[in-house]
């Protein structure tokens, strides 16, 4: 964060008018809120970059997992085809994957409801700043 604007050293606080003091406080509050907005932008950018990199890795892992499951499913169909008709074997494997998909969907939906994508530190400091602005001497 950058420092707040400097004030003339020759003028003491006792020599300033209420209007000048109010102007200084207003300027300081504006600077503070601009800095908080910059902090929020930086925080969101940093988290988005990390999430993007992780998503790329998940994508690669997902594709590799998909290929493994595809070939395992094919092996299961061919294995069951030795015992029952090939059509029924494929239907059984597809039904198993349907159940797995439904369970994963439900669990993902439940977890997604717990996500709160907001910049927590910035929200907290903004609350502290607002509290200070209401009661600057307290």
GROMACS .gro file of C-alpha atoms in nm, residues 19-136:
model
  118
   19UNK     CA    1  -1.307   2.295   0.681
   20UNK     CA    2  -0.938   2.225   0.622
   21UNK     CA    3  -0.942   1.937   0.869
   22UNK     CA    4  -1.255   1.795   0.708
   23UNK     CA    5  -1.090   1.826   0.367
   24UNK     CA    6  -0.784   1.637   0.491
   25UNK     CA    7  -0.997   1.362   0.647
   26UNK     CA    8  -1.207   1.332   0.331
   27UNK     CA    9  -0.894   1.307   0.118
   28UNK     CA   10  -0.748   1.042   0.351
   29UNK     CA   11  -1.071   0.839   0.345
   30UNK     CA   12  -1.084   0.856  -0.035
   31UNK     CA   13  -0.724   0.740  -0.055
   32UNK     CA   14  -0.796   0.459   0.189
   33UNK     CA   15  -1.096   0.336  -0.007
   34UNK     CA   16  -0.901   0.352  -0.336
   35UNK     CA   17  -0.629   0.142  -0.174
   36UNK     CA   18  -0.889  -0.108  -0.051
   37UNK     CA   19  -1.030  -0.141  -0.403
   38UNK     CA   20  -0.677  -0.201  -0.536
   39UNK     CA   21  -0.622  -0.463  -0.266
   40UNK     CA   22  -0.946  -0.637  -0.363
   41UNK     CA   23  -0.844  -0.638  -0.731
   42UNK     CA   24  -0.500  -0.779  -0.649
   43UNK     CA   25  -0.646  -1.044  -0.421
   44UNK     CA   26  -0.905  -1.155  -0.678
   45UNK     CA   27  -0.646  -1.162  -0.959
   46UNK     CA   28  -0.407  -1.370  -0.751
   47UNK     CA   29  -0.677  -1.621  -0.659
   48UNK     CA   30  -0.808  -1.639  -1.017
   49UNK     CA   31  -0.457  -1.714  -1.146
   50UNK     CA   32  -0.412  -1.995  -0.895
   51UNK     CA   33  -0.756  -2.133  -0.979
   52UNK     CA   34  -0.682  -2.121  -1.353
   53UNK     CA   35  -0.361  -2.318  -1.315
   54UNK     CA   36  -0.532  -2.575  -1.095
   55UNK     CA   37  -0.820  -2.603  -1.344
   56UNK     CA   38  -0.574  -2.677  -1.624
   57UNK     CA   39  -0.419  -2.957  -1.421
   58UNK     CA   40  -0.762  -3.093  -1.335
   59UNK     CA   41  -0.848  -3.086  -1.703
   60UNK     CA   42  -0.545  -3.294  -1.795
   61UNK     CA   43  -0.607  -3.537  -1.512
   62UNK     CA   44  -0.972  -3.559  -1.607
   63UNK     CA   45  -0.890  -3.649  -1.965
   64UNK     CA   46  -0.642  -3.915  -1.854
   65UNK     CA   47  -0.896  -4.054  -1.610
   66UNK     CA   48  -1.161  -4.053  -1.881
   67UNK     CA   49  -0.938  -4.260  -2.108
   68UNK     CA   50  -0.867  -4.510  -1.829
   69UNK     CA   51  -1.235  -4.545  -1.747
   70UNK     CA   52  -1.326  -4.579  -2.113
   71UNK     CA   53  -1.091  -4.872  -2.160
   72UNK     CA   54  -1.187  -5.031  -1.827
   73UNK     CA   55  -1.552  -5.005  -1.928
   74UNK     CA   56  -1.474  -5.165  -2.261
   75UNK     CA   57  -1.292  -5.444  -2.081
   76UNK     CA   58  -1.591  -5.491  -1.848
   77UNK     CA   59  -1.831  -5.511  -2.143
   78UNK     CA   60  -1.609  -5.764  -2.321
   79UNK     CA   61  -1.568  -5.965  -2.000
   80UNK     CA   62  -1.942  -5.974  -1.934
   81UNK     CA   63  -2.003  -6.061  -2.301
   82UNK     CA   64  -1.836  -6.395  -2.229
   83UNK     CA   65  -2.111  -6.471  -1.979
   84UNK     CA   66  -2.418  -6.292  -2.121
   85UNK     CA   67  -2.522  -6.135  -2.452
   86UNK     CA   68  -2.306  -5.837  -2.556
   87UNK     CA   69  -2.601  -5.595  -2.563
   88UNK     CA   70  -2.695  -5.675  -2.204
   89UNK     CA   71  -2.333  -5.650  -2.096
   90UNK     CA   72  -2.308  -5.298  -2.245
   91UNK     CA   73  -2.640  -5.200  -2.083
   92UNK     CA   74  -2.521  -5.317  -1.738
   93UNK     CA   75  -2.194  -5.121  -1.767
   94UNK     CA   76  -2.385  -4.811  -1.885
   95UNK     CA   77  -2.627  -4.840  -1.590
   96UNK     CA   78  -2.338  -4.861  -1.344
   97UNK     CA   79  -2.189  -4.545  -1.497
   98UNK     CA   80  -2.530  -4.376  -1.477
   99UNK     CA   81  -2.548  -4.443  -1.102
  100UNK     CA   82  -2.192  -4.323  -1.050
  101UNK     CA   83  -2.269  -4.005  -1.246
  102UNK     CA   84  -2.582  -3.933  -1.042
  103UNK     CA   85  -2.397  -3.978  -0.712
  104UNK     CA   86  -2.110  -3.754  -0.824
  105UNK     CA   87  -2.357  -3.489  -0.943
  106UNK     CA   88  -2.533  -3.481  -0.606
  107UNK     CA   89  -2.208  -3.458  -0.411
  108UNK     CA   90  -2.074  -3.184  -0.640
  109UNK     CA   91  -2.396  -2.984  -0.608
  110UNK     CA   92  -2.382  -3.011  -0.229
  111UNK     CA   93  -2.021  -2.892  -0.216
  112UNK     CA   94  -2.080  -2.609  -0.464
  113UNK     CA   95  -2.335  -2.461  -0.226
  114UNK     CA   96  -2.059  -2.409   0.033
  115UNK     CA   97  -1.839  -2.197  -0.201
  116UNK     CA   98  -1.816  -1.828  -0.108
  117UNK     CA   99  -1.606  -1.655  -0.377
  118UNK     CA  100  -1.545  -1.317  -0.215
  119UNK     CA  101  -1.223  -1.152  -0.100
  120UNK     CA  102  -1.246  -1.222   0.273
  121UNK     CA  103  -0.952  -1.006   0.388
  122UNK     CA  104  -1.071  -0.704   0.192
  123UNK     CA  105  -1.425  -0.738   0.325
  124UNK     CA  106  -1.289  -0.753   0.679
  125UNK     CA  107  -1.066  -0.447   0.638
  126UNK     CA  108  -1.350  -0.254   0.473
  127UNK     CA  109  -1.567  -0.329   0.776
  128UNK     CA  110  -1.289  -0.206   1.004
  129UNK     CA  111  -1.249   0.109   0.794
  130UNK     CA  112  -1.621   0.180   0.801
  131UNK     CA  113  -1.624   0.130   1.178
  132UNK     CA  114  -1.331   0.370   1.216
  133UNK     CA  115  -1.498   0.627   0.985
  134UNK     CA  116  -1.809   0.621   1.207
  135UNK     CA  117  -1.609   0.656   1.530
  136UNK     CA  118  -1.259   0.789   1.446
   0.00000   0.00000   0.00000
